[in-house]
């Protein structure tokens, strides 16, 4: 059984809970957050289905436990097919997040401005580290299962 990296699960659920609350401001900020959530919810779900398990496999694979390869290898084809789309979705998410940030700053929702900055940081870590790490993990797992 693979255990999802705790920080990632927590970060996703914290961001999602805070954004769902932020969507209820009853003003333009809330509406802009709603538009952001339309894109973000399916994006997070796909990350949790494809990226998170590959990241969960990193520790066992690094420690030489290749039995996890069987769980990861079936995800590789879809992860490879979907890989560039994750980056493309971030572009749309960034645009909508920026729209939220602008309207939230104007409406005096400094907490929501901070929340958007947190989301942007989250996306940067994914692009620079987590997505490539997940892909390498999947490819390594597939290579290991071919050997066994
Ligand atoms: Fe994410
Ligand atoms: Fe993402």
Tab-separated table of C-alpha atoms and ligand atoms in Angstrom:
chain	number	residue	atom	x	y	z
A	1	UNK	CA	0.000	0.000	0.000
A	2	UNK	CA	1.422	3.350	-1.049
A	3	UNK	CA	1.131	6.304	1.289
A	4	UNK	CA	0.592	9.637	-0.402
A	5	UNK	CA	3.136	12.305	0.596
A	6	UNK	CA	1.490	13.925	3.619
A	7	UNK	CA	2.472	17.509	2.797
A	8	UNK	CA	0.850	17.262	-0.630
A	9	UNK	CA	-2.414	15.824	0.653
A	10	UNK	CA	-2.537	18.468	3.363
A	11	UNK	CA	-1.675	21.278	0.977
A	12	UNK	CA	-4.386	20.242	-1.471
A	13	UNK	CA	-7.053	19.929	1.192
A	14	UNK	CA	-6.065	23.194	2.898
A	15	UNK	CA	-6.074	25.093	-0.397
A	16	UNK	CA	-9.383	23.550	-1.455
A	17	UNK	CA	-11.104	24.202	1.899
A	18	UNK	CA	-9.902	27.804	2.026
A	19	UNK	CA	-10.888	28.463	-1.591
A	20	UNK	CA	-14.351	26.964	-1.062
A	21	UNK	CA	-14.791	29.329	1.889
A	22	UNK	CA	-13.453	32.230	-0.173
A	23	UNK	CA	-16.029	31.503	-2.876
A	24	UNK	CA	-18.767	32.447	-0.385
A	25	UNK	CA	-17.876	36.122	0.098
A	26	UNK	CA	-21.025	37.118	-1.816
A	27	UNK	CA	-19.165	39.708	-3.893
A	28	UNK	CA	-17.055	39.795	-7.068
A	29	UNK	CA	-14.181	38.097	-5.271
A	30	UNK	CA	-16.350	35.098	-4.446
A	31	UNK	CA	-17.493	34.839	-8.066
A	32	UNK	CA	-13.902	34.980	-9.324
A	33	UNK	CA	-12.934	32.255	-6.839
A	34	UNK	CA	-15.837	30.157	-8.178
A	35	UNK	CA	-14.405	30.449	-11.706
A	36	UNK	CA	-10.998	29.411	-10.407
A	37	UNK	CA	-12.466	26.387	-8.608
A	38	UNK	CA	-14.150	25.175	-11.818
A	39	UNK	CA	-10.668	24.575	-13.252
A	40	UNK	CA	-8.881	23.704	-10.052
A	41	UNK	CA	-11.114	20.922	-8.716
A	42	UNK	CA	-10.736	18.510	-11.683
A	43	UNK	CA	-7.039	19.450	-11.913
A	44	UNK	CA	-6.418	18.496	-8.266
A	45	UNK	CA	-8.378	15.249	-8.750
A	46	UNK	CA	-6.226	14.250	-11.728
A	47	UNK	CA	-3.038	15.122	-9.826
A	48	UNK	CA	-4.150	12.957	-6.917
A	49	UNK	CA	-4.952	10.078	-9.265
A	50	UNK	CA	-1.774	10.212	-11.402
A	51	UNK	CA	0.949	12.338	-9.791
A	52	UNK	CA	0.513	11.578	-6.083
A	53	UNK	CA	0.888	7.760	-6.349
A	54	UNK	CA	4.102	8.174	-8.382
A	55	UNK	CA	5.455	10.510	-5.696
A	56	UNK	CA	4.372	8.044	-3.011
A	57	UNK	CA	6.499	5.411	-4.745
A	58	UNK	CA	9.666	7.538	-4.587
A	59	UNK	CA	10.695	6.558	-1.062
A	60	UNK	CA	10.262	2.775	-1.496
A	61	UNK	CA	11.935	2.921	-4.935
A	62	UNK	CA	14.852	4.967	-3.550
A	63	UNK	CA	15.227	2.389	-0.768
A	64	UNK	CA	15.326	-0.480	-3.269
A	65	UNK	CA	11.791	-1.775	-2.755
A	66	UNK	CA	10.688	-2.322	-6.343
A	67	UNK	CA	7.513	-4.217	-5.446
A	68	UNK	CA	5.653	-0.889	-5.685
A	69	UNK	CA	6.456	-0.841	-9.407
A	70	UNK	CA	3.414	-3.000	-10.108
A	71	UNK	CA	1.115	-0.326	-8.680
A	72	UNK	CA	2.807	2.552	-10.509
A	73	UNK	CA	3.499	1.102	-13.945
A	74	UNK	CA	-0.196	1.026	-15.003
A	75	UNK	CA	-0.394	4.802	-14.361
A	76	UNK	CA	2.607	5.677	-16.522
A	77	UNK	CA	0.902	5.688	-19.931
A	78	UNK	CA	-1.769	8.098	-18.772
A	79	UNK	CA	0.710	10.258	-16.852
A	80	UNK	CA	2.883	10.566	-19.972
A	81	UNK	CA	-0.136	11.364	-22.119
A	82	UNK	CA	-1.428	13.890	-19.596
A	83	UNK	CA	1.941	15.392	-18.607
A	84	UNK	CA	2.011	18.544	-20.793
A	85	UNK	CA	-1.683	19.134	-20.088
A	86	UNK	CA	-0.910	19.629	-16.384
A	87	UNK	CA	1.378	22.543	-17.325
A	88	UNK	CA	-1.182	23.932	-19.749
A	89	UNK	CA	-3.874	23.789	-17.077
A	90	UNK	CA	-1.588	25.754	-14.751
A	91	UNK	CA	-1.576	28.583	-17.311
A	92	UNK	CA	-5.375	28.818	-17.168
A	93	UNK	CA	-5.372	28.409	-13.384
A	94	UNK	CA	-2.769	31.214	-13.087
A	95	UNK	CA	-4.895	33.541	-15.223
A	96	UNK	CA	-7.976	32.887	-13.104
A	97	UNK	CA	-5.935	33.103	-9.891
A	98	UNK	CA	-4.560	36.470	-10.970
A	99	UNK	CA	-8.106	37.681	-11.648
A	100	UNK	CA	-9.049	36.617	-8.097
A	101	UNK	CA	-5.967	38.305	-6.670
A	102	UNK	CA	-6.749	41.626	-8.387
A	103	UNK	CA	-10.387	41.744	-7.347
A	104	UNK	CA	-9.611	40.489	-3.817
A	105	UNK	CA	-6.977	43.228	-3.373
A	106	UNK	CA	-9.481	45.821	-4.594
A	107	UNK	CA	-12.212	44.499	-2.252
A	108	UNK	CA	-9.899	44.382	0.780
A	109	UNK	CA	-9.736	40.578	1.134
A	110	UNK	CA	-6.072	40.390	2.117
A	111	UNK	CA	-6.519	36.810	3.358
A	112	UNK	CA	-7.626	35.756	-0.127
A	113	UNK	CA	-4.666	37.579	-1.698
A	114	UNK	CA	-2.388	35.507	0.579
A	115	UNK	CA	-4.301	32.350	-0.325
A	116	UNK	CA	-3.751	32.972	-4.042
A	117	UNK	CA	-0.036	33.552	-3.425
A	118	UNK	CA	0.009	30.160	-1.682
A	119	UNK	CA	-1.677	28.526	-4.666
A	120	UNK	CA	0.858	30.091	-7.058
A	121	UNK	CA	3.717	28.788	-4.928
A	122	UNK	CA	2.108	25.332	-4.920
A	123	UNK	CA	1.952	25.332	-8.735
A	124	UNK	CA	5.607	26.421	-9.019
A	125	UNK	CA	6.774	23.530	-6.841
A	126	UNK	CA	4.729	21.131	-8.937
A	127	UNK	CA	6.169	22.413	-12.205
A	128	UNK	CA	9.771	22.547	-11.069
A	129	UNK	CA	9.968	19.461	-8.851
A	130	UNK	CA	6.866	17.344	-8.294
A	131	UNK	CA	5.686	16.704	-11.871
A	132	UNK	CA	9.157	15.758	-13.154
A	133	UNK	CA	9.781	13.659	-10.029
A	134	UNK	CA	6.497	11.802	-10.574
A	135	UNK	CA	7.349	11.131	-14.218
A	136	UNK	CA	10.843	9.873	-13.390
A	137	UNK	CA	9.363	7.679	-10.657
A	138	UNK	CA	6.849	6.192	-13.109
A	139	UNK	CA	9.497	5.557	-15.758
A	140	UNK	CA	11.872	3.993	-13.254
A	141	UNK	CA	9.080	1.785	-11.891
A	142	UNK	CA	8.226	0.636	-15.428
A	143	UNK	CA	11.890	-0.123	-16.161
A	144	UNK	CA	12.164	-2.111	-12.917
A	145	UNK	CA	9.039	-4.134	-13.639
A	146	UNK	CA	10.420	-5.100	-17.041
A	147	UNK	CA	13.469	-6.534	-15.268
A	148	UNK	CA	11.507	-8.716	-12.859
B	1	LIG	FE1	-1.644	20.506	-6.942
B	2	LIG	FE1	-1.284	21.670	-10.182
